[in-house]
Structures are given as structure tokens and as C-alpha cells.
PDB file of C-alpha atoms in Angstrom:
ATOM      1  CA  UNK A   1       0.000   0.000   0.000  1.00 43.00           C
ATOM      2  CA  UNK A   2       1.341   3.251  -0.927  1.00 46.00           C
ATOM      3  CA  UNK A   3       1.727   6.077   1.797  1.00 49.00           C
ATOM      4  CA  UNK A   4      -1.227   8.108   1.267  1.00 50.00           C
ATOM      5  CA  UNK A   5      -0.829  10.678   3.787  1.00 48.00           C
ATOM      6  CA  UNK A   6       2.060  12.087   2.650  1.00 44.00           C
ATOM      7  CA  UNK A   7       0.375  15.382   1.567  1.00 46.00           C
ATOM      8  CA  UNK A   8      -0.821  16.129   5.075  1.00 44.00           C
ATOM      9  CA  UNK A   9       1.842  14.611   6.889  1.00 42.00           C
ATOM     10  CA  UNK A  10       2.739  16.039  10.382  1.00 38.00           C
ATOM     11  CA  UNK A  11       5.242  15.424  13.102  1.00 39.00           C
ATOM     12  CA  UNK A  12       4.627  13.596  15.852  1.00 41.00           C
ATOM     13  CA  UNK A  13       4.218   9.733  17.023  1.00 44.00           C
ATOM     14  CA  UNK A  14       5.167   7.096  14.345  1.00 48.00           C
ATOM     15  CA  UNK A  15       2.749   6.181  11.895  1.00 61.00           C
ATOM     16  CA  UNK A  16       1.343   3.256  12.183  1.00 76.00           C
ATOM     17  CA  UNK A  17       0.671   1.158   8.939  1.00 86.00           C
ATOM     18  CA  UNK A  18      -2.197  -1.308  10.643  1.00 87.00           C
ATOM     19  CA  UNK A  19      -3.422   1.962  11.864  1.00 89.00           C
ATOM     20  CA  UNK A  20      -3.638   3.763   8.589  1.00 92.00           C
ATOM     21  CA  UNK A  21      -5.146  -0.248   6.804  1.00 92.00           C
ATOM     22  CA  UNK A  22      -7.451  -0.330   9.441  1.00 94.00           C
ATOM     23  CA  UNK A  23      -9.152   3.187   8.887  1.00 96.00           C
ATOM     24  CA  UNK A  24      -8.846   3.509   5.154  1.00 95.00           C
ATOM     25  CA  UNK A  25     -10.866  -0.201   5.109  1.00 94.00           C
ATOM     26  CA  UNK A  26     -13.281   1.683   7.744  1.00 96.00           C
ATOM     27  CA  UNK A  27     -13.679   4.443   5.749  1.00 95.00           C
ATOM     28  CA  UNK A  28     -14.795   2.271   2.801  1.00 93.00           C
ATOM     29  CA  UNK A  29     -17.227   0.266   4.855  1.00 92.00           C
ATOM     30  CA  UNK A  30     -19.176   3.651   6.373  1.00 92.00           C
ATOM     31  CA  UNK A  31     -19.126   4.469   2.806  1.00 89.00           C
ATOM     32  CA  UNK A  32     -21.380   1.465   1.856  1.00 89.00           C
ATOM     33  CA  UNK A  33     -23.394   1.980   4.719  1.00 90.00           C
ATOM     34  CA  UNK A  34     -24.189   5.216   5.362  1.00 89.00           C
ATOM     35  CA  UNK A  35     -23.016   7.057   2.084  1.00 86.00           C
ATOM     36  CA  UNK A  36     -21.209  10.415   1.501  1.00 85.00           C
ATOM     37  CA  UNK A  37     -23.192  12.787   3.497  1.00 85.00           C
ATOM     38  CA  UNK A  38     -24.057  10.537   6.624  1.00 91.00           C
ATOM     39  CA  UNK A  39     -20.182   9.462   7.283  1.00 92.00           C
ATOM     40  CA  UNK A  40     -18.256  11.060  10.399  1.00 93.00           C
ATOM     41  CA  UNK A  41     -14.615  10.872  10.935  1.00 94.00           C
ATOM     42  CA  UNK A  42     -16.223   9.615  14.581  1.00 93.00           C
ATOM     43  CA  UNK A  43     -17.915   6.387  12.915  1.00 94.00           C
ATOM     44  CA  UNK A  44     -14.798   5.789  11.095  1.00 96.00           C
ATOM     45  CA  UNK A  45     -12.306   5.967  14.241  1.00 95.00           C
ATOM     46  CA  UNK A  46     -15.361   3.407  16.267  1.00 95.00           C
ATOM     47  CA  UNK A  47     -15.071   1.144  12.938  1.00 95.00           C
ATOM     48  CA  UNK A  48     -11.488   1.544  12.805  1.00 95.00           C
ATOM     49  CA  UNK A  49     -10.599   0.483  16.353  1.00 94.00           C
ATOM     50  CA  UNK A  50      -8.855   3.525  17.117  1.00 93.00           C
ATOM     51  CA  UNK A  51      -9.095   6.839  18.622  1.00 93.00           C
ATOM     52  CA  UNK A  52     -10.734   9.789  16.565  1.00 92.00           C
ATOM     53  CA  UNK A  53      -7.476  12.024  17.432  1.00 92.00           C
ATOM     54  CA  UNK A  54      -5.453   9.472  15.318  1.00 91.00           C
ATOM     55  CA  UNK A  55      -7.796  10.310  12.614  1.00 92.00           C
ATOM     56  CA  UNK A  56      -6.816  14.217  12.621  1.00 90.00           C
ATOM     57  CA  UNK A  57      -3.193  13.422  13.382  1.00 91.00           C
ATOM     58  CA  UNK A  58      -2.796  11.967   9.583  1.00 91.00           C
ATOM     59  CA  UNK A  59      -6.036  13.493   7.384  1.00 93.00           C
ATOM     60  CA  UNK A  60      -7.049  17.242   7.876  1.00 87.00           C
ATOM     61  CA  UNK A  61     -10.878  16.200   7.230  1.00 90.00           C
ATOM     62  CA  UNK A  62     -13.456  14.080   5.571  1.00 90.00           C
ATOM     63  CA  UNK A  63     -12.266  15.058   2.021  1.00 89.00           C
ATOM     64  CA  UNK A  64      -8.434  14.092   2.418  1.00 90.00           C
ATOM     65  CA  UNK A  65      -9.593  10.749   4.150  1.00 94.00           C
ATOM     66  CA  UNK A  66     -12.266   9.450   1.585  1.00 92.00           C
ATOM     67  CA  UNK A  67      -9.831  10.501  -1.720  1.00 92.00           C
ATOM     68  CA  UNK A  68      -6.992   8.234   0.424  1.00 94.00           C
ATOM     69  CA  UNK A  69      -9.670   5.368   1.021  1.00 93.00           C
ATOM     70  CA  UNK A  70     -10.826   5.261  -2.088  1.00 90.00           C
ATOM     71  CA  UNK A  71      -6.995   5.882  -4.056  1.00 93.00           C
ATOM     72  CA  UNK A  72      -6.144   2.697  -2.635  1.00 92.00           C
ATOM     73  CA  UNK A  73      -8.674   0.579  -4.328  1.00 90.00           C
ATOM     74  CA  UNK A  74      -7.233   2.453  -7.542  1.00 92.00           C
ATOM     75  CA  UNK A  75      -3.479   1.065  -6.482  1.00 89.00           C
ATOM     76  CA  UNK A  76      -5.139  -2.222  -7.223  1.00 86.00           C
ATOM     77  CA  UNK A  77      -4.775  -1.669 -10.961  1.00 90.00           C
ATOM     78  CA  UNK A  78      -2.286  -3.235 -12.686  1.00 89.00           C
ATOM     79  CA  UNK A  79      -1.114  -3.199 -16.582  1.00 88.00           C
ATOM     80  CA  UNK A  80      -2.103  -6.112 -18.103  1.00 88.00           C
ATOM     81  CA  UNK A  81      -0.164  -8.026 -20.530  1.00 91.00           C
ATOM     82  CA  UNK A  82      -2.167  -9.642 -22.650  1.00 92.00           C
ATOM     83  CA  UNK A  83       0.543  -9.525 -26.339  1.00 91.00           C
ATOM     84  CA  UNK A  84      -0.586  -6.791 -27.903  1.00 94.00           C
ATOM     85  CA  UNK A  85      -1.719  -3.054 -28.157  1.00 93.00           C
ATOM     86  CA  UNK A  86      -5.198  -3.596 -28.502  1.00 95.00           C
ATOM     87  CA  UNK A  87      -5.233  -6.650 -26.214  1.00 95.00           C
ATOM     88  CA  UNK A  88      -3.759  -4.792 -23.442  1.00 95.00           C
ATOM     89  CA  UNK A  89      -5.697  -1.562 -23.387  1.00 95.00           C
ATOM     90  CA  UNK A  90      -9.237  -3.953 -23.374  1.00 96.00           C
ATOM     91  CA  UNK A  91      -7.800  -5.865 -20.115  1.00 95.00           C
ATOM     92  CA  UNK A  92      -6.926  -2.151 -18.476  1.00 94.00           C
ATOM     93  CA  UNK A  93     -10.325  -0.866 -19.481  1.00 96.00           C
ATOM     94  CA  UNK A  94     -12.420  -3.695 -18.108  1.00 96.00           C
ATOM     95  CA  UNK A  95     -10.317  -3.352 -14.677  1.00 95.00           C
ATOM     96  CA  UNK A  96     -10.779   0.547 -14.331  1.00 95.00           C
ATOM     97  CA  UNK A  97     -14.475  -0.266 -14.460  1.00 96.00           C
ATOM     98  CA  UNK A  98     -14.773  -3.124 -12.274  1.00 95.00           C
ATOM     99  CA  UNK A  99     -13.176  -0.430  -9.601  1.00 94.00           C
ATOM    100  CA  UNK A 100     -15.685   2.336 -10.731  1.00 94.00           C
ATOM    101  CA  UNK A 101     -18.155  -0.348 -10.458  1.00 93.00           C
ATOM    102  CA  UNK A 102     -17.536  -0.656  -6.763  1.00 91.00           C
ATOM    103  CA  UNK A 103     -19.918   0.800  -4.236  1.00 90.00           C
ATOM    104  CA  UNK A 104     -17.777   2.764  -2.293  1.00 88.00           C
ATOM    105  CA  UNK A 105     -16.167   4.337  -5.429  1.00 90.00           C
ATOM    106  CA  UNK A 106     -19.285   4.968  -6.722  1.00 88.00           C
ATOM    107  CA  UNK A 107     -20.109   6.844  -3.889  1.00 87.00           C
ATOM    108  CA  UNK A 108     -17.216   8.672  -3.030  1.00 86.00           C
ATOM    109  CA  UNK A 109     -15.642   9.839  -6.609  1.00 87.00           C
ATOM    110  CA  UNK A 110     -18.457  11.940  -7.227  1.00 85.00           C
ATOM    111  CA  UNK A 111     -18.823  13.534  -4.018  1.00 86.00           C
ATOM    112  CA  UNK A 112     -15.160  14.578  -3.641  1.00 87.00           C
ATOM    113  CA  UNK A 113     -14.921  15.353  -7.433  1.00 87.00           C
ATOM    114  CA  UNK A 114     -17.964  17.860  -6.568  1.00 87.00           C
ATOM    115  CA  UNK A 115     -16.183  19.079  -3.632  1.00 86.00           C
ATOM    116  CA  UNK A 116     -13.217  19.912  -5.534  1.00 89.00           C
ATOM    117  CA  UNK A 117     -14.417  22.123  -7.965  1.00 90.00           C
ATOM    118  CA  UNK A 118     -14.944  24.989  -4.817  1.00 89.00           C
ATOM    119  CA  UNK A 119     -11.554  23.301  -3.157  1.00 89.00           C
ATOM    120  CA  UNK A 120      -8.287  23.191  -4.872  1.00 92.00           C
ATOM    121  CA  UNK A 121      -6.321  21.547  -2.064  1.00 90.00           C
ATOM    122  CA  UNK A 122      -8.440  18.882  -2.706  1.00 89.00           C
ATOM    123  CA  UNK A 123      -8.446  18.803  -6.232  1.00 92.00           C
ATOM    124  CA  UNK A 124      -4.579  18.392  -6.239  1.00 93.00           C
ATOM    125  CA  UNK A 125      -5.328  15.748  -3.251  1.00 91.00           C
ATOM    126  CA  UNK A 126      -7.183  13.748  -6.053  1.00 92.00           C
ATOM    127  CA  UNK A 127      -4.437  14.524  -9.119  1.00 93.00           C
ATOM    128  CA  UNK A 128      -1.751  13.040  -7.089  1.00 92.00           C
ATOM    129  CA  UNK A 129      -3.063  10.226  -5.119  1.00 91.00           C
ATOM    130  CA  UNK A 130      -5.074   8.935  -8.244  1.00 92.00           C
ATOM    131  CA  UNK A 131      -4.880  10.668 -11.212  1.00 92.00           C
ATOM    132  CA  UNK A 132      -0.968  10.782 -11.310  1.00 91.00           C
ATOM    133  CA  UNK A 133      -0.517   7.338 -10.347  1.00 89.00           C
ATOM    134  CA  UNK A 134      -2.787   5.948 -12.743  1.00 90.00           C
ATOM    135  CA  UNK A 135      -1.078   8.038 -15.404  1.00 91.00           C
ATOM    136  CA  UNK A 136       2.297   6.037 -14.891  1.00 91.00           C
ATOM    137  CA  UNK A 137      -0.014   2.850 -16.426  1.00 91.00           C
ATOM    138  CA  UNK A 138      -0.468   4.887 -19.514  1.00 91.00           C
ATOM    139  CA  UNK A 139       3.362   5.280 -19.988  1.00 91.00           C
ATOM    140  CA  UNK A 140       3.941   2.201 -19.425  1.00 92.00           C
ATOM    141  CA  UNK A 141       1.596   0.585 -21.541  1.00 92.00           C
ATOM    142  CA  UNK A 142       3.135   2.643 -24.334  1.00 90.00           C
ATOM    143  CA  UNK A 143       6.238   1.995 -23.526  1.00 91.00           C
ATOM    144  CA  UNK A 144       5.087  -1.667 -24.042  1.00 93.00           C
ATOM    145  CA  UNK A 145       3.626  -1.145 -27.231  1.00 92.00           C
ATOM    146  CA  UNK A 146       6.467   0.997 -28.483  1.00 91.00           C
ATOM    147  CA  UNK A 147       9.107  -1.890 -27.808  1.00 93.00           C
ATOM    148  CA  UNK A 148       6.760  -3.885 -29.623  1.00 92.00           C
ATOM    149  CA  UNK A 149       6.572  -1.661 -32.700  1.00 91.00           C
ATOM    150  CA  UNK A 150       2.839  -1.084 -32.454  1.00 89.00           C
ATOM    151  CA  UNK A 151       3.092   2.726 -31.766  1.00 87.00           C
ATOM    152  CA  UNK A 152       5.876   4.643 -33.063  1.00 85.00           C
ATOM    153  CA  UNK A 153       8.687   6.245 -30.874  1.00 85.00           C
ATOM    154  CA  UNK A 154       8.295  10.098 -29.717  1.00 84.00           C
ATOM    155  CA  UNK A 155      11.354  12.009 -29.582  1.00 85.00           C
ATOM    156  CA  UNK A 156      10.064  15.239 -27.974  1.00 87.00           C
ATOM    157  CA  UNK A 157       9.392  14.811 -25.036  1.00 89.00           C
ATOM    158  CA  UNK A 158       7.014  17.380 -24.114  1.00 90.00           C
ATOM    159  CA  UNK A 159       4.767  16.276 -27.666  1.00 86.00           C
ATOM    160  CA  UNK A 160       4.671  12.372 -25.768  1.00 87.00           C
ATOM    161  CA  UNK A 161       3.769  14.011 -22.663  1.00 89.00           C
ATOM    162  CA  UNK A 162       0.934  15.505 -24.137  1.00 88.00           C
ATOM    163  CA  UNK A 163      -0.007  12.303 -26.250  1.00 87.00           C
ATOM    164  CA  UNK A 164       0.246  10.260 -22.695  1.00 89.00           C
ATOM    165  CA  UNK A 165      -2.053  12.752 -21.207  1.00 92.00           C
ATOM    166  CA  UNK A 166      -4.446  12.604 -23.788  1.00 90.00           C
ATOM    167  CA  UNK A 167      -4.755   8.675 -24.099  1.00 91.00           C
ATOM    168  CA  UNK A 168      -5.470   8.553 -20.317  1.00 93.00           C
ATOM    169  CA  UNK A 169      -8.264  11.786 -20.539  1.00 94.00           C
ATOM    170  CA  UNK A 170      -9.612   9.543 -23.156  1.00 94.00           C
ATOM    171  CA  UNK A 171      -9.946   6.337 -21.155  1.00 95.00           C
ATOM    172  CA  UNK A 172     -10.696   7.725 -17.945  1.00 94.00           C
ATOM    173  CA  UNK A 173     -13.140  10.597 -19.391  1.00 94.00           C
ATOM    174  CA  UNK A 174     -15.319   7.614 -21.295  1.00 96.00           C
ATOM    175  CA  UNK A 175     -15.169   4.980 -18.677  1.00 96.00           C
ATOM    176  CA  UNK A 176     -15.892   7.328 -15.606  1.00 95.00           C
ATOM    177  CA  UNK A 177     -19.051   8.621 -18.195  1.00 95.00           C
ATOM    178  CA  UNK A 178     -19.996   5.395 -18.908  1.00 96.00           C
ATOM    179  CA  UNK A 179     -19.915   3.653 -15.283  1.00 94.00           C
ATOM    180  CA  UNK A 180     -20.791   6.754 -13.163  1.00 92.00           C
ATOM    181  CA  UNK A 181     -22.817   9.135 -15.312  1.00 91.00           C
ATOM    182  CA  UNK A 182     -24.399   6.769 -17.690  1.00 94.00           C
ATOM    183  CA  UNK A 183     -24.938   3.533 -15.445  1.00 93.00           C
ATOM    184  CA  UNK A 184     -24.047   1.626 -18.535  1.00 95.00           C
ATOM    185  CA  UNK A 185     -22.107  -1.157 -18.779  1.00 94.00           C
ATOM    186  CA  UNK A 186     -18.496  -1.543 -19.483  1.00 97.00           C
ATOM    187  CA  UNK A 187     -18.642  -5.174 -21.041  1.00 97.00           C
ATOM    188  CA  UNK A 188     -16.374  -7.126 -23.299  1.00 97.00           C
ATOM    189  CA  UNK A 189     -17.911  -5.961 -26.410  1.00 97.00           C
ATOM    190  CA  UNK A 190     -17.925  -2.177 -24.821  1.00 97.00           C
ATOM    191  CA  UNK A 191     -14.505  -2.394 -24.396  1.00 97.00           C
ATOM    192  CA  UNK A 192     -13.539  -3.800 -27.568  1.00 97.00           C
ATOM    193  CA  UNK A 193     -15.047  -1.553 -29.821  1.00 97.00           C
ATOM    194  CA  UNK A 194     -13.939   1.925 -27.764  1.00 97.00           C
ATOM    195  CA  UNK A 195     -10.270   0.513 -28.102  1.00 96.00           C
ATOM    196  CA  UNK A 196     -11.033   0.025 -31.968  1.00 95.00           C
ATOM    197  CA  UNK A 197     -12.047   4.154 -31.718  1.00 94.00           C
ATOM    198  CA  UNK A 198      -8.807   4.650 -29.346  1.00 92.00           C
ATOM    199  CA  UNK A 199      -6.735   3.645 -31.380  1.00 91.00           C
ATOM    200  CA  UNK A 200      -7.627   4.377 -34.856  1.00 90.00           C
ATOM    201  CA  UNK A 201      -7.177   8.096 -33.631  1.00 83.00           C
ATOM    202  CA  UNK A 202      -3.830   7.396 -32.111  1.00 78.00           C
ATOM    203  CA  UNK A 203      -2.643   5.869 -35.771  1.00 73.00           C
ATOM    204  CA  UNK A 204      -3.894   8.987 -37.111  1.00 66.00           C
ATOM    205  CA  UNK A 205      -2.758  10.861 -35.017  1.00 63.00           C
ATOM    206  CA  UNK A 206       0.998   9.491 -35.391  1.00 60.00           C
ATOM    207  CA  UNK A 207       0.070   9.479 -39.571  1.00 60.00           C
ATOM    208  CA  UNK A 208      -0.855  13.355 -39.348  1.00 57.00           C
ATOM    209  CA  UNK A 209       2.341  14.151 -36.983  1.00 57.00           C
ATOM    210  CA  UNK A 210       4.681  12.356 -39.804  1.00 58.00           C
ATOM    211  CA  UNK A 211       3.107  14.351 -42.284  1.00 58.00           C
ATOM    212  CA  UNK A 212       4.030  17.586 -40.568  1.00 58.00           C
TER     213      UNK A 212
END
């Protein structure tokens, strides 16, 4: 588990890692059971096992501890490797959604995302506990595909930045739309024919850069 507290950190006692497992899982089960607006830092700390002060010694409020709870069940995505391009980005878009699909992320990604718009501590909160890290699967999936000759090689680095950026704006703007807005489903056959779209734009994307 990756040290989600680091953006609020303060001095003091050790941190405890069972401490921090034990209230992030809390936080996830209040969020099942009594939703966004009903949870307390209080019911989390009685879930939890530990004191509410321990709560405020490593998350500032409400906000900072649901983005951390629900981050971590983001950290459970992995890049699949499935042989090719195409393969690969259908295995990474079926697991985004089965986390979107979860109650407590369905719960909590809206609310904070709402909160953030009038909150810009928070809205960086959210960039670098999960949009950030889920960004690094993006370059490494390319990367991937790139060794494999199925995208070709960008030498500027600030033009593959931006390509990076968009391929993950693209994923994450149609599955979050899909799952959360939409209450579709993200099957198979979903999957399959948005990486047909994906891609087709990212060869002519390349084809139009060459041409340049």
C-alpha cells in the first residue's frame, strides 16, 4: 500500500501502517453503509478500532480521508499483458471499471470530485493520489507497445507528454461517463469496440504528426 498521507503529513508519534489499513478499510465500509453525506470521521475511528485524534493526526478532514480510502482501491490496478496493443488496453479498461463499479467508489468519486471544484487543495489531493498514479499505467503501456513496434517512438518529449495525457483523458473521461454518469455497462464488447475508436485516432494521429 502506498503512503497516502504524505500530503498532510505532520510530526509527531510514528505512523502506524495497521493503523492507517485499518481506517482507510473503515472508511470504505461507512461508505457502503451510510453514504457520503451521513459518514463522520467519529464512525470511522469506532469502525477503525482507534481513537478519533489518530484520525486528525494523519487526514485534515473528511475530504483528504475518503480521496486516500478510495486511491487505494485504484493502487489495485495493474497493466495487463495480454501480447498486444489492442489486447492490453481492453484488459486495463475492463479493470478501471470493475473499480468504478464498486460501491464505495461509486459513492465517493463523485462527491469529492464535486467538492473539488470549490476546493483546490483537494483537487490536487485527487491529481496526485489517483490521477498521477494511474497516469504512470499509460506510460507504461506505451512503452510496451512501443518496444513492440505497435506505436511509433516520440522524440520530444514534451509532444509524448501531451499524447500520454491525452490517451489517459480519453480512457478515464469515457469509462468514468460510462460507469458513473451513464450507469451503462463496461462489457467485453464495450470495451472492444472503444479501443477500436482509441486507437484508430492514435494511428492517425501518429500518420498526421509524420506528415508535418
Amino acid at each position: 500500500m502506498q503512503n497516502r498521507t504524505s500530503a498532510g503529513h505532520r510530526t509527531g508519534r510514528p505512523r502506524s501502517a495497521a493503523a492507517d489499513a485499518a481506517i482507510l478499510e473503515a472508511t470504505r465500509a461507512a461508505l457502503i453503509e451510510l453514504g457520503w453525506s451521513k459518514l463522520t470521521l467519529g464512525d470511522v475511528a469506532l469502525r477503525a478500532g482507534v481513537a478519533k485524534t489518530t484520525l486528525y493526526r494523519r487526514w485534515a478532514g473528511k475530504n483528504e480521508l475518503v480521496v486516500d480510502a478510495v486511491a487505494e482501491l485504484f493502487d489495485e490496478l495493474e497493466l495487463p499483458d495480454r501480447g498486444s496493443l489492442p489486447a492490453d488496453v481492453e484488459g486495463a479498461v475492463l479493470q478501471f471499471a470493475t473499480v468504478l463499479d464498486r460501491p464505495e467508489t461509486r459513492t465517493a468519486l463523485m462527491a469529492v470530485v464535486a467538492e473539488a471544484t470549490r476546493d483546490e487543495p483537494l483537487r490536487r489531493r485527487i491529481r496526485a493520489s489517483i490521477v498521477d498514479c494511474q497516469k504512470q499505467l499509460v506510460l507504461e503501456g506505451r512503452a510496451r507497445a512501443q518496444a513492440r513496434r505497435e506505436l511509433p517512438a516520440e522524440e520530444d518529449p514534451e509532444a509524448a507528454a501531451r499524447t500520454a495525457d491525452l490517451i489517459f483523458d480519453m480512457v478515464a473521461g469515457a469509462v468514468v461517463h460510462r460507469t458513473l454518469v451513464s450507469g451503462e455497462p463496461v462489457d467485453p464488447r464495450w470495451a472492444r469496440s472503444f479501443t477500436r475508436v482509441l486507437l484508430l485516432g492514435l494511428a492517425g494521429a501518429a500518420e498526421a504528426a509524420a506528415q508535418d
